[in-house]
Amino acid sequence: MIIGVSYDLLRWEEKDIITEARKSGFKAIPIFTKDFYSIVGVGENHNELEADVIIQRNTSHARALTTSLIFEGWNYNVVNDATSLFKCGNKLYTLSLLAKHNIKTPRTVVTFSKDKAVDLAKKIGFPAVIKPIEGSWGRMVAKAVDEDILYSFLEYQEYTTSQFRQIYLVQEFVKKPNRDIRIFVMGDEAPVGIYRVNEHNWKTNTALGARALPLKIDDELRDLALKVRDIMGGFFLGIDIFEDPERGYLVNEINGVPEYKNTVRVNNFNVSSYLLNKLREWIKK
Amino acid sequence: MVLLKCPICGNDVNVPDDSLPGEIVEHECGAQLEVFNSNGKLALRLAEQVGEDWGE
Ligand SMILES: [Zn+2]
């Protein structure tokens, strides 16, 4: 099997995929996005890129989406494909699709006016969380304890450079324990996950110093994760789940290019090798 | 190892032979550098700043 690895930044995960692929006797071809180009048009030759499957690992969401589109246009198998990356990358798209398929999520309002956002936030209750429609690593996500603070955050957002700066997304602050759950789906399995615990910050992104602890995946979590994958598409997903004391599991966000260094470390589970084996099974079919 | 020049301070930087483009190298001058392929040879340039759309 020949594996292309599409990337812009060589993090631990990208190196590990290349190392594990070579250990298993696969050929791994690094595809550095910043040196990459495409000439679009009938008859343009792209056959020099030999790969049975391309793993999408760009840190930049725009580069990930664009290169997945290009590879798909060339008829390669891409994990993840552009459509599922787009669904995951846009929080409103994610939440709408989940709700449509009866998957519980935090209560969320979306408006195009700041006053309306504050009105609606009063209905879902304070504290409320404001977050950009697109964005990662917890950037620009803020918790407002009252109306005044929420209004200030809405004003701040309006003066950012985000293309979605005039779309206001406000979410209930889920009274979860000081942790959330991250489950990894690979193909038709959800074999591994972590708790992300942060005693000092309500944000549980490991990029912001949350600790990872091993998670035992029960049938309910596994079924939920696989249902989410059916809705979102894609082959390799990181699903973020909150535990609500009354409503149970709420799906919060889904990552289309998930990081998993800490998952490997605390679970002693080889994510890259598992993913590669699942890809081989898939390619054979 | 390959001996390269830091584009910021001009001092030497040793980079492993099997380095790939996109690999990040922290130099002692404080610069964060990125390995790239310059006409078939490894070279260094200032690493890109974290982008608004970066993340998982
Ligand atoms: Zn230097």
Coordinates of C-alpha atoms and ligand atoms in Angstrom, one line a residue:
Chain A
M1 CA 0.0 0.0 0.0
I2 CA 1.2 3.5 -0.8
I3 CA 0.3 6.2 1.6
G4 CA 0.5 9.9 0.8
V5 CA 0.7 12.2 3.8
S6 CA -0.5 15.7 3.0
Y7 CA 0.9 18.2 5.6
D8 CA 2.1 21.7 6.1
L9 CA 3.7 21.4 9.5
L10 CA 5.6 18.2 10.5
R11 CA 4.2 17.5 14.0
W12 CA 4.6 14.4 16.0
E13 CA 1.6 12.8 14.4
E14 CA 2.8 13.3 10.8
K15 CA 6.2 11.8 11.6
D16 CA 4.6 8.9 13.4
I17 CA 2.3 8.0 10.5
I18 CA 5.3 8.0 8.1
T19 CA 7.4 5.9 10.6
E20 CA 4.6 3.4 11.3
A21 CA 3.8 3.1 7.6
R22 CA 7.4 2.3 6.7
K23 CA 7.6 -0.2 9.7
S24 CA 4.6 -2.0 8.2
G25 CA 6.3 -2.3 4.8
F26 CA 4.1 0.4 3.2
K27 CA 5.5 3.2 1.1
A28 CA 4.9 6.6 2.7
I29 CA 5.1 9.7 0.5
P30 CA 5.2 13.0 2.3
I31 CA 3.3 15.7 0.4
F32 CA 4.4 19.1 1.7
T33 CA 1.5 21.4 0.8
K34 CA 3.6 24.6 0.6
D35 CA 5.6 23.0 -2.3
F36 CA 2.5 21.6 -3.9
Y37 CA 0.5 22.9 -6.8
S38 CA -2.2 21.8 -9.2
I39 CA -3.0 22.7 -12.8
V40 CA -6.7 22.2 -13.2
G41 CA -7.9 21.1 -16.6
V42 CA -8.7 18.1 -18.8
G43 CA -5.5 16.2 -19.7
E44 CA -3.3 17.9 -17.1
N45 CA -1.0 15.2 -15.9
H46 CA -0.9 14.4 -12.2
N47 CA 0.0 10.7 -12.4
E48 CA 3.4 11.2 -10.9
L49 CA 1.7 11.1 -7.5
E50 CA 1.3 7.4 -6.9
A51 CA -0.8 6.7 -3.8
D52 CA -3.5 4.3 -2.8
V53 CA -4.8 6.7 -0.2
I54 CA -3.8 10.1 1.0
I55 CA -4.0 11.0 4.6
Q56 CA -5.0 14.7 5.1
R57 CA -2.9 16.2 7.9
N58 CA -2.7 19.9 7.2
T59 CA -2.7 22.2 10.3
S60 CA -4.3 25.0 8.3
H61 CA -7.9 24.2 7.7
A62 CA -7.9 26.2 4.4
R63 CA -4.9 24.1 3.2
A64 CA -6.5 20.9 4.3
L65 CA -9.8 21.6 2.6
T66 CA -8.1 22.8 -0.6
T67 CA -5.7 19.9 -1.0
S68 CA -8.5 17.4 -0.2
L69 CA -10.5 19.0 -3.0
I70 CA -7.6 18.8 -5.4
F71 CA -6.8 15.1 -4.6
E72 CA -10.4 14.2 -4.9
G73 CA -10.5 15.9 -8.3
W74 CA -7.7 13.7 -9.3
N75 CA -9.6 10.6 -8.1
Y76 CA -7.5 9.7 -5.1
N77 CA -8.9 8.3 -1.9
V78 CA -8.5 11.0 0.6
V79 CA -8.9 10.7 4.4
N80 CA -10.6 12.9 5.2
D81 CA -12.4 14.1 2.1
A82 CA -13.2 17.8 1.6
T83 CA -17.0 17.5 2.3
S84 CA -16.5 15.9 5.8
L85 CA -13.7 18.4 6.6
F86 CA -16.1 21.3 5.7
K87 CA -18.8 19.8 7.9
C88 CA -16.4 19.5 10.8
G89 CA -14.8 22.8 10.2
N90 CA -18.0 24.9 10.4
K91 CA -19.5 24.6 13.9
L92 CA -23.0 25.6 12.7
Y93 CA -22.9 23.0 10.0
T94 CA -21.8 20.3 12.5
L95 CA -24.5 21.3 15.1
S96 CA -27.3 21.5 12.5
L97 CA -26.4 18.1 11.1
L98 CA -26.2 16.5 14.5
A99 CA -29.6 18.0 15.6
K100 CA -31.2 16.9 12.4
H101 CA -30.2 13.3 13.2
N102 CA -31.3 13.5 16.9
I103 CA -27.8 13.7 18.4
K104 CA -27.9 15.9 21.5
T105 CA -25.6 19.0 21.5
P106 CA -25.2 22.0 23.8
R107 CA -28.1 24.5 23.2
T108 CA -26.8 27.0 20.7
V109 CA -28.1 30.2 19.2
V110 CA -27.0 31.8 16.0
T111 CA -27.9 35.4 15.1
F112 CA -26.8 38.2 12.9
S113 CA -27.4 40.9 15.4
K114 CA -25.7 41.5 18.8
D115 CA -28.9 42.6 20.5
K116 CA -30.7 39.5 19.4
A117 CA -27.7 37.4 20.6
V118 CA -28.0 38.9 24.1
D119 CA -31.8 38.4 24.2
L120 CA -31.4 34.7 23.2
A121 CA -28.5 34.2 25.6
K122 CA -30.9 35.3 28.5
K123 CA -33.2 32.4 27.4
I124 CA -30.4 29.8 27.4
G125 CA -29.0 31.3 30.6
F126 CA -25.7 32.6 31.9
P127 CA -22.8 31.9 31.9
A128 CA -22.9 31.6 28.1
V129 CA -20.1 30.7 25.7
I130 CA -19.3 32.7 22.6
K131 CA -17.3 31.1 19.9
P132 CA -16.4 31.7 16.3
I133 CA -18.3 29.6 13.7
E134 CA -14.9 28.4 12.5
G135 CA -11.8 28.1 14.6
S136 CA -9.7 25.6 16.7
W137 CA -7.5 25.2 19.7
G138 CA -10.0 27.2 21.8
R139 CA -9.1 30.5 20.1
M140 CA -11.6 33.3 20.6
V141 CA -13.8 31.1 22.7
A142 CA -14.9 33.0 25.8
K143 CA -17.3 32.6 28.7
A144 CA -19.6 35.5 29.5
V145 CA -21.0 35.5 33.1
D146 CA -23.6 38.2 32.3
E147 CA -25.2 40.3 29.6
D148 CA -22.7 43.1 29.8
I149 CA -19.7 40.9 29.3
L150 CA -21.4 39.0 26.5
Y151 CA -22.1 42.2 24.7
S152 CA -18.5 43.2 25.0
F153 CA -17.3 39.9 23.5
L154 CA -19.8 40.3 20.7
E155 CA -18.3 43.8 20.0
Y156 CA -14.8 42.4 20.1
Q157 CA -15.8 39.7 17.6
E158 CA -17.2 42.3 15.2
Y159 CA -13.8 44.0 14.9
T160 CA -11.8 40.8 14.2
T161 CA -10.8 39.8 10.7
S162 CA -12.8 36.6 10.7
Q163 CA -15.0 36.3 7.6
F164 CA -17.8 35.2 10.0
R165 CA -17.4 38.2 12.4
Q166 CA -21.0 39.3 12.0
I167 CA -22.5 35.9 12.7
Y168 CA -22.9 35.4 16.5
L169 CA -22.8 31.9 17.9
V170 CA -23.7 31.7 21.6
Q171 CA -23.9 28.4 23.4
E172 CA -25.0 27.3 26.9
F173 CA -22.2 26.7 29.3
V174 CA -22.6 23.0 30.0
K175 CA -22.3 22.2 33.7
K176 CA -20.0 19.3 33.0
P177 CA -17.3 17.9 35.3
N178 CA -13.9 19.6 34.8
R179 CA -13.3 17.3 31.9
D180 CA -14.6 16.3 28.5
I181 CA -14.3 13.3 26.3
R182 CA -12.4 12.9 23.0
I183 CA -13.1 9.7 21.1
F184 CA -11.3 8.7 17.9
V185 CA -13.2 7.0 15.1
M186 CA -11.1 5.1 12.5
G187 CA -13.1 3.5 9.7
D188 CA -15.9 1.5 11.3
E189 CA -14.4 1.4 14.8
A190 CA -14.1 3.8 17.7
P191 CA -11.2 2.0 19.6
V192 CA -9.6 4.7 21.7
G193 CA -10.3 7.9 23.6
I194 CA -9.2 10.2 26.4
Y195 CA -10.7 12.4 29.1
R196 CA -9.3 15.9 28.9
V197 CA -9.1 17.3 32.4
N198 CA -8.4 20.9 33.2
E199 CA -8.5 22.0 36.8
H200 CA -7.4 25.6 36.1
N201 CA -9.3 26.5 33.0
W202 CA -12.8 25.7 31.9
K203 CA -11.5 25.1 28.4
T204 CA -10.4 21.5 28.1
N205 CA -8.2 21.8 24.9
T206 CA -5.0 19.9 25.4
A207 CA -3.4 22.8 23.4
L208 CA -4.4 24.9 26.5
G209 CA -2.8 22.7 29.1
A210 CA -5.5 20.1 29.8
R211 CA -4.3 16.7 31.0
A212 CA -5.1 13.6 29.1
L213 CA -6.4 10.5 31.0
P214 CA -7.3 7.1 29.6
L215 CA -11.0 6.6 28.8
K216 CA -12.8 3.3 28.7
I217 CA -15.2 3.4 25.8
D218 CA -18.5 1.7 26.7
D219 CA -21.1 0.6 24.2
E220 CA -23.1 3.8 24.5
L221 CA -20.1 6.0 23.7
R222 CA -19.0 3.7 20.9
D223 CA -22.4 3.7 19.3
L224 CA -22.7 7.4 19.6
A225 CA -19.3 7.9 18.0
L226 CA -20.1 5.6 15.1
K227 CA -23.5 7.3 14.6
V228 CA -21.7 10.7 14.4
R229 CA -19.3 9.3 11.8
D230 CA -22.3 8.1 9.7
I231 CA -23.7 11.7 9.8
M232 CA -20.5 13.6 9.2
G233 CA -18.7 11.2 6.8
G234 CA -15.0 10.9 6.9
F235 CA -12.7 8.1 8.0
F236 CA -10.7 9.5 10.8
L237 CA -12.4 11.8 13.3
G238 CA -11.9 13.1 16.8
I239 CA -15.2 13.6 18.5
D240 CA -15.5 16.0 21.5
I241 CA -18.3 15.0 24.0
F242 CA -19.5 16.7 27.2
E243 CA -21.1 14.8 30.0
D244 CA -24.2 16.7 31.2
P245 CA -25.5 15.6 34.6
E246 CA -29.1 15.5 33.4
R247 CA -29.0 15.0 29.6
G248 CA -26.1 12.6 29.4
Y249 CA -23.7 12.8 26.5
L250 CA -23.7 16.0 24.4
V251 CA -21.6 16.1 21.2
N252 CA -19.8 19.5 21.1
E253 CA -17.4 19.5 18.2
I254 CA -15.8 17.2 15.7
N255 CA -12.2 17.4 14.4
G256 CA -11.4 16.3 10.9
V257 CA -7.6 16.4 11.3
P258 CA -7.3 15.3 15.0
E259 CA -4.2 15.4 17.0
Y260 CA -3.5 12.3 19.1
K261 CA 0.0 12.4 20.6
N262 CA -1.4 12.4 24.2
T263 CA -3.9 9.7 23.4
V264 CA -1.1 7.4 22.3
R265 CA 0.9 8.2 25.4
V266 CA -1.8 7.7 28.1
N267 CA -3.5 4.7 26.5
N268 CA -0.4 3.0 25.1
F269 CA -2.4 2.6 21.9
N270 CA -0.8 3.0 18.5
V271 CA -3.2 5.2 16.7
S272 CA -1.1 5.6 13.5
S273 CA -0.7 1.9 13.1
Y274 CA -4.4 1.2 13.8
L275 CA -5.4 3.8 11.3
L276 CA -3.0 2.4 8.6
N277 CA -4.5 -1.1 9.1
K278 CA -8.0 0.2 8.8
L279 CA -7.0 2.0 5.6
R280 CA -5.6 -1.2 4.2
E281 CA -8.8 -3.0 4.9
W282 CA -10.8 -0.2 3.3
I283 CA -8.6 -0.1 0.2
K284 CA -8.9 -3.9 -0.3
K285 CA -12.7 -3.6 -0.5
Chain B
M1 CA 23.7 15.8 9.7
V2 CA 23.5 18.7 7.2
L3 CA 25.1 22.0 8.0
L4 CA 22.8 24.9 7.2
K5 CA 22.7 28.6 7.9
C6 CA 20.2 30.3 10.1
P7 CA 18.5 33.0 7.9
I8 CA 18.0 35.2 10.9
C9 CA 21.4 35.3 12.7
G10 CA 23.6 33.7 10.0
N11 CA 25.1 31.1 12.4
D12 CA 25.3 27.4 11.7
V13 CA 22.4 25.0 12.3
N14 CA 22.8 21.3 12.2
V15 CA 19.8 19.5 10.7
P16 CA 19.4 15.7 10.5
D17 CA 19.9 14.2 7.0
D18 CA 16.4 12.7 6.9
S19 CA 14.7 16.0 7.8
L20 CA 11.5 16.6 5.8
P21 CA 10.2 20.0 4.6
G22 CA 7.9 21.5 7.2
E23 CA 10.0 20.3 10.1
I24 CA 10.4 23.0 12.8
V25 CA 13.9 23.8 14.2
E26 CA 14.3 26.1 17.2
H27 CA 17.6 28.0 16.8
E28 CA 19.7 29.3 19.7
C29 CA 19.1 32.9 18.5
G30 CA 15.5 32.4 19.3
A31 CA 14.2 32.0 15.8
Q32 CA 11.8 29.4 14.9
L33 CA 12.8 27.9 11.6
E34 CA 11.2 25.7 9.0
V35 CA 13.0 23.2 6.8
F36 CA 12.2 23.5 3.2
N37 CA 13.3 22.2 -0.1
S38 CA 15.3 24.7 -2.2
N39 CA 16.1 23.3 -5.6
G40 CA 16.6 19.8 -4.3
K41 CA 18.6 20.9 -1.2
L42 CA 17.4 21.3 2.4
A43 CA 17.4 24.9 3.5
L44 CA 15.9 27.0 6.4
R45 CA 13.5 29.9 6.4
L46 CA 11.6 31.6 9.2
A47 CA 8.7 29.4 10.3
E48 CA 5.1 30.6 9.6
Q49 CA 3.2 32.3 12.4
V50 CA 0.3 30.3 13.8
G51 CA -2.6 31.1 11.5
E52 CA -6.2 32.0 12.3
D53 CA -7.4 28.7 10.7
W54 CA -4.8 26.4 12.4
G55 CA -5.9 23.7 14.7
E56 CA -7.5 20.3 14.7
Ligands
ZN1 ZN 19.6 31.9 14.4

